[in-house]
Coordinates of C-alpha atoms in Angstrom, one line a residue:
X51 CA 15.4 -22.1 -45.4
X52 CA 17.7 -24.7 -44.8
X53 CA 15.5 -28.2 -43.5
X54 CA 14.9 -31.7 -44.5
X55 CA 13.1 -32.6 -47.3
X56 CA 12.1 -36.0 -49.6
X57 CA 14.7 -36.8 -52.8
X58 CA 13.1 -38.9 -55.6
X59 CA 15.5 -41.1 -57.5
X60 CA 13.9 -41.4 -60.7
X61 CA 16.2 -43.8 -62.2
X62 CA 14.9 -46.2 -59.4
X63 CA 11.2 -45.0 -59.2
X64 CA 9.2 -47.8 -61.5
X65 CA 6.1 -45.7 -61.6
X66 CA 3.9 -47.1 -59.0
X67 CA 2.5 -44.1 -58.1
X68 CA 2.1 -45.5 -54.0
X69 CA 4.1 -42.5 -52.7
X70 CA 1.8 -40.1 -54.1
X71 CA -0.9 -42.4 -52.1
X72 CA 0.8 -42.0 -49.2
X73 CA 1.7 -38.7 -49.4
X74 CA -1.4 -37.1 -47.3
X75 CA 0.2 -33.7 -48.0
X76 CA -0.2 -33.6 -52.1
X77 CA 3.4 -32.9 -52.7
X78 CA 4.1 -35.8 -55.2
X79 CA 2.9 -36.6 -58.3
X80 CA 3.1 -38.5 -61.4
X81 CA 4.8 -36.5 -64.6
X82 CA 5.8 -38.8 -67.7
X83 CA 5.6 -42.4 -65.7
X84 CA 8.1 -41.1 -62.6
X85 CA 6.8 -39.5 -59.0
X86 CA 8.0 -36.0 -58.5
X87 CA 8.4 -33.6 -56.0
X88 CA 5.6 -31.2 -57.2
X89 CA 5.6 -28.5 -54.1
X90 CA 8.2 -28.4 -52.1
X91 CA 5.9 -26.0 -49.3
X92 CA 3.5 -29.1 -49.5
X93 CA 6.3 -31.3 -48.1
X94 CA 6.3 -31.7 -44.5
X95 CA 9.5 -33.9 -43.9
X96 CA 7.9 -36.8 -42.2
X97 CA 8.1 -39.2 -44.8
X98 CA 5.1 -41.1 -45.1
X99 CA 5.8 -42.0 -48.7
X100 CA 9.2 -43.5 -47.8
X101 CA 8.2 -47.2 -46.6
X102 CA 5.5 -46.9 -49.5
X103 CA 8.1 -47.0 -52.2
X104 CA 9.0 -50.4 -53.2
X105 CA 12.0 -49.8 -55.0
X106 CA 13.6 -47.9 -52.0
X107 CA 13.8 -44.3 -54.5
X108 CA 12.7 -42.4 -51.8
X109 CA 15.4 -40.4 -49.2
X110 CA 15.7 -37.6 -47.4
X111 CA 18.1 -34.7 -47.8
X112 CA 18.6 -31.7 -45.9
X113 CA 18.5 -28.5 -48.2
X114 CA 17.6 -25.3 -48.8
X115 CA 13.8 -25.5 -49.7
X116 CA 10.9 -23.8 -49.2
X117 CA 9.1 -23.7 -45.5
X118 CA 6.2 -26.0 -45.5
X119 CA 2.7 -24.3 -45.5
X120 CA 0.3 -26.2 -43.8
X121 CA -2.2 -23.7 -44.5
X122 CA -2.0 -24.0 -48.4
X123 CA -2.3 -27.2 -48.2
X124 CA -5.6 -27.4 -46.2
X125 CA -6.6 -24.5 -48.7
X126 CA -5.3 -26.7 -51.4
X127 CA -7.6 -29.6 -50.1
X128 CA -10.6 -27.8 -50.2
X129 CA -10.2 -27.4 -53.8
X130 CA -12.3 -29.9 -55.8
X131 CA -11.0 -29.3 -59.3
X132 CA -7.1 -30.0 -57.9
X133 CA -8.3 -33.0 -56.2
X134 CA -10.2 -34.4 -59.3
X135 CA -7.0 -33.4 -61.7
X136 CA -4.7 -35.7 -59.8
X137 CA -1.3 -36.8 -59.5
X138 CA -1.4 -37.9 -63.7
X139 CA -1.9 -34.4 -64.5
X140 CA -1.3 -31.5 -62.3
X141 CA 1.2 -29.1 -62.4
X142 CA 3.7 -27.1 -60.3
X143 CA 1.7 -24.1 -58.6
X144 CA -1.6 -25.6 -59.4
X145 CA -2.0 -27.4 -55.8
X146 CA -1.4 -30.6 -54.5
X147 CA -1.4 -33.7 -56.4
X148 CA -4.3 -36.0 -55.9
X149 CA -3.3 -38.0 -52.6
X150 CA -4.6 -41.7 -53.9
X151 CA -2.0 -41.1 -56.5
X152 CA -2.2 -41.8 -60.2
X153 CA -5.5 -43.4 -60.2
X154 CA -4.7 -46.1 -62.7
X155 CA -2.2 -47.7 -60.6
X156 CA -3.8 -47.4 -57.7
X157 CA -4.0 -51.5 -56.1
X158 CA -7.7 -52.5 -55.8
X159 CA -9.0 -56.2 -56.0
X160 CA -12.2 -56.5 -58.2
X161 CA -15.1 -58.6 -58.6
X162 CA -14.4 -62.0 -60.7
X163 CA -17.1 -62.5 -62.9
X164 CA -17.9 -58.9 -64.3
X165 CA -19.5 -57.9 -66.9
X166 CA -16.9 -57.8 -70.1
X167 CA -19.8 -55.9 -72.3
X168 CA -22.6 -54.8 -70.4
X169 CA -25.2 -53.1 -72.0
X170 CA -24.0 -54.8 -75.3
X171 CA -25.4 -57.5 -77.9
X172 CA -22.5 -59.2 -77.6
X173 CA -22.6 -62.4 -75.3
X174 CA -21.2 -61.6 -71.6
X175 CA -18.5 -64.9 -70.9
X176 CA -17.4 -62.4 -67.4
X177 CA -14.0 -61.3 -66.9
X178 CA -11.9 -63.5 -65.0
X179 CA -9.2 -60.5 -63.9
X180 CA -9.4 -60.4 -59.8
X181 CA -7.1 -57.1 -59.6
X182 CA -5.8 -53.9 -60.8
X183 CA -2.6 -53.1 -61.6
X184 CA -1.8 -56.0 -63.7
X185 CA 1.1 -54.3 -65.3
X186 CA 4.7 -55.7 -63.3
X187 CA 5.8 -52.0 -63.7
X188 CA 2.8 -51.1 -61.7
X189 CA 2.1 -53.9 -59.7
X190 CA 3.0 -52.9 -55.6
X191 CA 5.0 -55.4 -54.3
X192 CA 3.0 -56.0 -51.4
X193 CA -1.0 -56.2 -51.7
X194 CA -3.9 -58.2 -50.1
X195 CA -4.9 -60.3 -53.4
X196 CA -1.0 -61.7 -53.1
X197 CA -2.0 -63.4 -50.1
X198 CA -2.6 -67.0 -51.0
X199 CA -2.4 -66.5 -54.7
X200 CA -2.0 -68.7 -57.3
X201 CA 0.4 -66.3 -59.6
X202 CA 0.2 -66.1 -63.2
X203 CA 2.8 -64.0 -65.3
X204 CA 1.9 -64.0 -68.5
X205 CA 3.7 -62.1 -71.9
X206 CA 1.4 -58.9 -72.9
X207 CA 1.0 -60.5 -75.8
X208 CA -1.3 -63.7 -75.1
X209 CA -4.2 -62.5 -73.9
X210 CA -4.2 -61.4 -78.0
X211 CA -3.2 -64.9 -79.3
X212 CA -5.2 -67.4 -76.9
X213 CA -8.6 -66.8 -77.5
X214 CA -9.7 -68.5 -74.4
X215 CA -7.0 -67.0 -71.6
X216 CA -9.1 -66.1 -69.3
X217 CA -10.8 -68.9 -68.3
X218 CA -7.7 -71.1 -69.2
X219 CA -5.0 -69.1 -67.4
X220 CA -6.6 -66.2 -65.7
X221 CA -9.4 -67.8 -63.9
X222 CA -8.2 -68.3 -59.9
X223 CA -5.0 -66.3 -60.5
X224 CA -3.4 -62.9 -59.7
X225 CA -1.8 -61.7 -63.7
X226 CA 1.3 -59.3 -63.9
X227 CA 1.7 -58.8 -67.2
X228 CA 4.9 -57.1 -69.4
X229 CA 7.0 -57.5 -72.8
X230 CA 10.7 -58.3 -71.8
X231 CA 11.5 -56.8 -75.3
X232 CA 10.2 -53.5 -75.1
X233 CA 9.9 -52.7 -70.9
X234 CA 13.4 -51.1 -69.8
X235 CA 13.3 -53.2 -66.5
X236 CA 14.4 -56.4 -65.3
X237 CA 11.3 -58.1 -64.0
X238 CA 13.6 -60.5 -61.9
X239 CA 13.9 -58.2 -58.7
X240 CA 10.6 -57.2 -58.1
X241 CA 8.9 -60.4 -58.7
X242 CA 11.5 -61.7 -56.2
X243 CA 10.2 -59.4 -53.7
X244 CA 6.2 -60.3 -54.4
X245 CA 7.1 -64.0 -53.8
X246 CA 9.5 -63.6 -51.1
X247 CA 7.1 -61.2 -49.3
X248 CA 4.2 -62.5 -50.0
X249 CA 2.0 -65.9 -49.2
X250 CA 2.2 -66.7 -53.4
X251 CA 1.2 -70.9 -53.8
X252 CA 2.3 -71.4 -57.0
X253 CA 3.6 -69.6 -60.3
X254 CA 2.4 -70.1 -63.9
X255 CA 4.1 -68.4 -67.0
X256 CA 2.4 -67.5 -70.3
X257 CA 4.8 -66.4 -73.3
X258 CA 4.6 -66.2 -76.7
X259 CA 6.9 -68.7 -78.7
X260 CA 9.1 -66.2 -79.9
X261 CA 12.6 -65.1 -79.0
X262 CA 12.3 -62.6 -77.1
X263 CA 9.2 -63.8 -74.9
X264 CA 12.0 -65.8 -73.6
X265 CA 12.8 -63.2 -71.1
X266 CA 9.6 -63.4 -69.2
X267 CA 10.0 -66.7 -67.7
X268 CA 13.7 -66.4 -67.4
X269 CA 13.1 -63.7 -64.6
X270 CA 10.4 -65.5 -63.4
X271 CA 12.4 -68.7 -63.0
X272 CA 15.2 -66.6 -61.4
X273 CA 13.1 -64.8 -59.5
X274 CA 11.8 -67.9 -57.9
X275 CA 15.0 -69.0 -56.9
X276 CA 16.1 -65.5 -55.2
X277 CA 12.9 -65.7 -53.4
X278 CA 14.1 -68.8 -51.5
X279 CA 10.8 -70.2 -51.8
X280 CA 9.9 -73.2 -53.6
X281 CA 6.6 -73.6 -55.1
X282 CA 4.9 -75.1 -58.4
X283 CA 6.2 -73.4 -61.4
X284 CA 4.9 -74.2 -65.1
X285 CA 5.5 -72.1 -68.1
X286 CA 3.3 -72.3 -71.2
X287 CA 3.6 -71.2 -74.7
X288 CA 1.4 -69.4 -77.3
X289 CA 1.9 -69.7 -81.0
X290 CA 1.6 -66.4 -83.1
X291 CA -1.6 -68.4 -84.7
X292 CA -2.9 -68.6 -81.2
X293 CA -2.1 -72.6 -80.4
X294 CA -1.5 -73.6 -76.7
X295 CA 1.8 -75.6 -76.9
X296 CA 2.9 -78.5 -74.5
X297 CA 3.9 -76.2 -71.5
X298 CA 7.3 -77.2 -69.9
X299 CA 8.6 -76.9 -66.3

């Protein structure tokens, strides 16, 4: 039948996963990093997942598609093995995708001070992380833990190098974390939107001293200045041996 219907633009979705949160129905789901359209009959055309994309990859068309079944979906909910298999891993014709989406991206705030070994020998220092995602691929652009945050963008890489990160650059701050070299994105944009959206106090970069790391707080410094905003900005660097240099402005 001929009726409206979502369209996914997977060259803009970033893999967030927060349309498959907000889609109550299970039609969306994560395959290979991008949201899909798992069951069209599990779409019902209202477009909750629309205003929960932050990339704006989300439209509606009118096509021919199948009729949405409300009753396999309610049948579909009922199904505890569907529900536990999720948006990372179901597959057409198998029911809905889990409707908190892929669970690892899903935006949570956690409990500074955790346990980084419990139940271990080893001598518990606490984990000074405050959220989940930390990845900038994952990371929604707007989330409570942004409110009044300190920000820290920091290089994948030196939480490797600097043996003391978190309670040198972590503690009190919200991390995103990425590798300019090897992520196919431009960070610029969507940190733009997290500072121009959000109540962010100030912005700290961490990179690693080579090339490449460069990138990093380039977008981060642009991205400042397409946010309109101005607020403290300092970027650090770490030395492949693992040395804090001087960090500049």
């Amino acid at each position: 039948m001929l009726r409206r219907i979502i369209r996914i633009d997977e060259e803009r979705c970033n893999g967030c996963g927060l349309c498959a949160e907000a889609c109550h129905e299970g039609a969306i789901g994560m395959r290979d990093g991008k949201a899909k359209l798992l069951r069209e009959d599990y779409c019902d055309g209202l477009g909750d997942c629309l205003p929960a994309c932050p990339v704006g990859a989300i439209s509606f068309e009118e096509r021919e598609a199948a009729a949405y079944d409300e009753a396999a979906v309610q049948a579909a909910r009922r199904q505890p093995a569907n529900a536990q298999k999720g948006a990372c891993g179901a597959e057409e014709g198998e029911g809905p995708a889990h409707a908190g989406g892929c669970p690892g991206a899903r935006a949570r705030e956690l409990r500074r001070g955790a346990p980084v070994c419990a139940g271990t020998a080893e001598e518990d220092t606490g984990s000074a992380l405050g959220q989940w995602p930390v990845q900038l691929k994952l990371v929604p652009v707007r989330a409570p833990y942004f409110s009044g945050a300190h920000l820290l963008v920091a290089a994948d890489c030196t939480a490797f190098a600097c043996g003391d990160f978190h309670t040198r650059f972590l503690q009190g701050r919200i991390a995103l974390i990425g590798c300019p070299k090897l992520d196919s994105i431009d960070y610029t944009q969507k940190l733009a939107a997290i500072l121009r959206e959000n109540d962010v106090r100030s912005l700290t970069v961490v990179r690693m001293e080579v090339p490449c790391c460069g990138g990093i707080a380039r977008a981060a410094q642009l991205a400042l200045a397409q946010s309109g905003k101005t607020l403290p900005l300092r970027v650090w660097t770490i030395a492949t041996d693992g040395r804090v240099l001087d960090a500049g402005d």
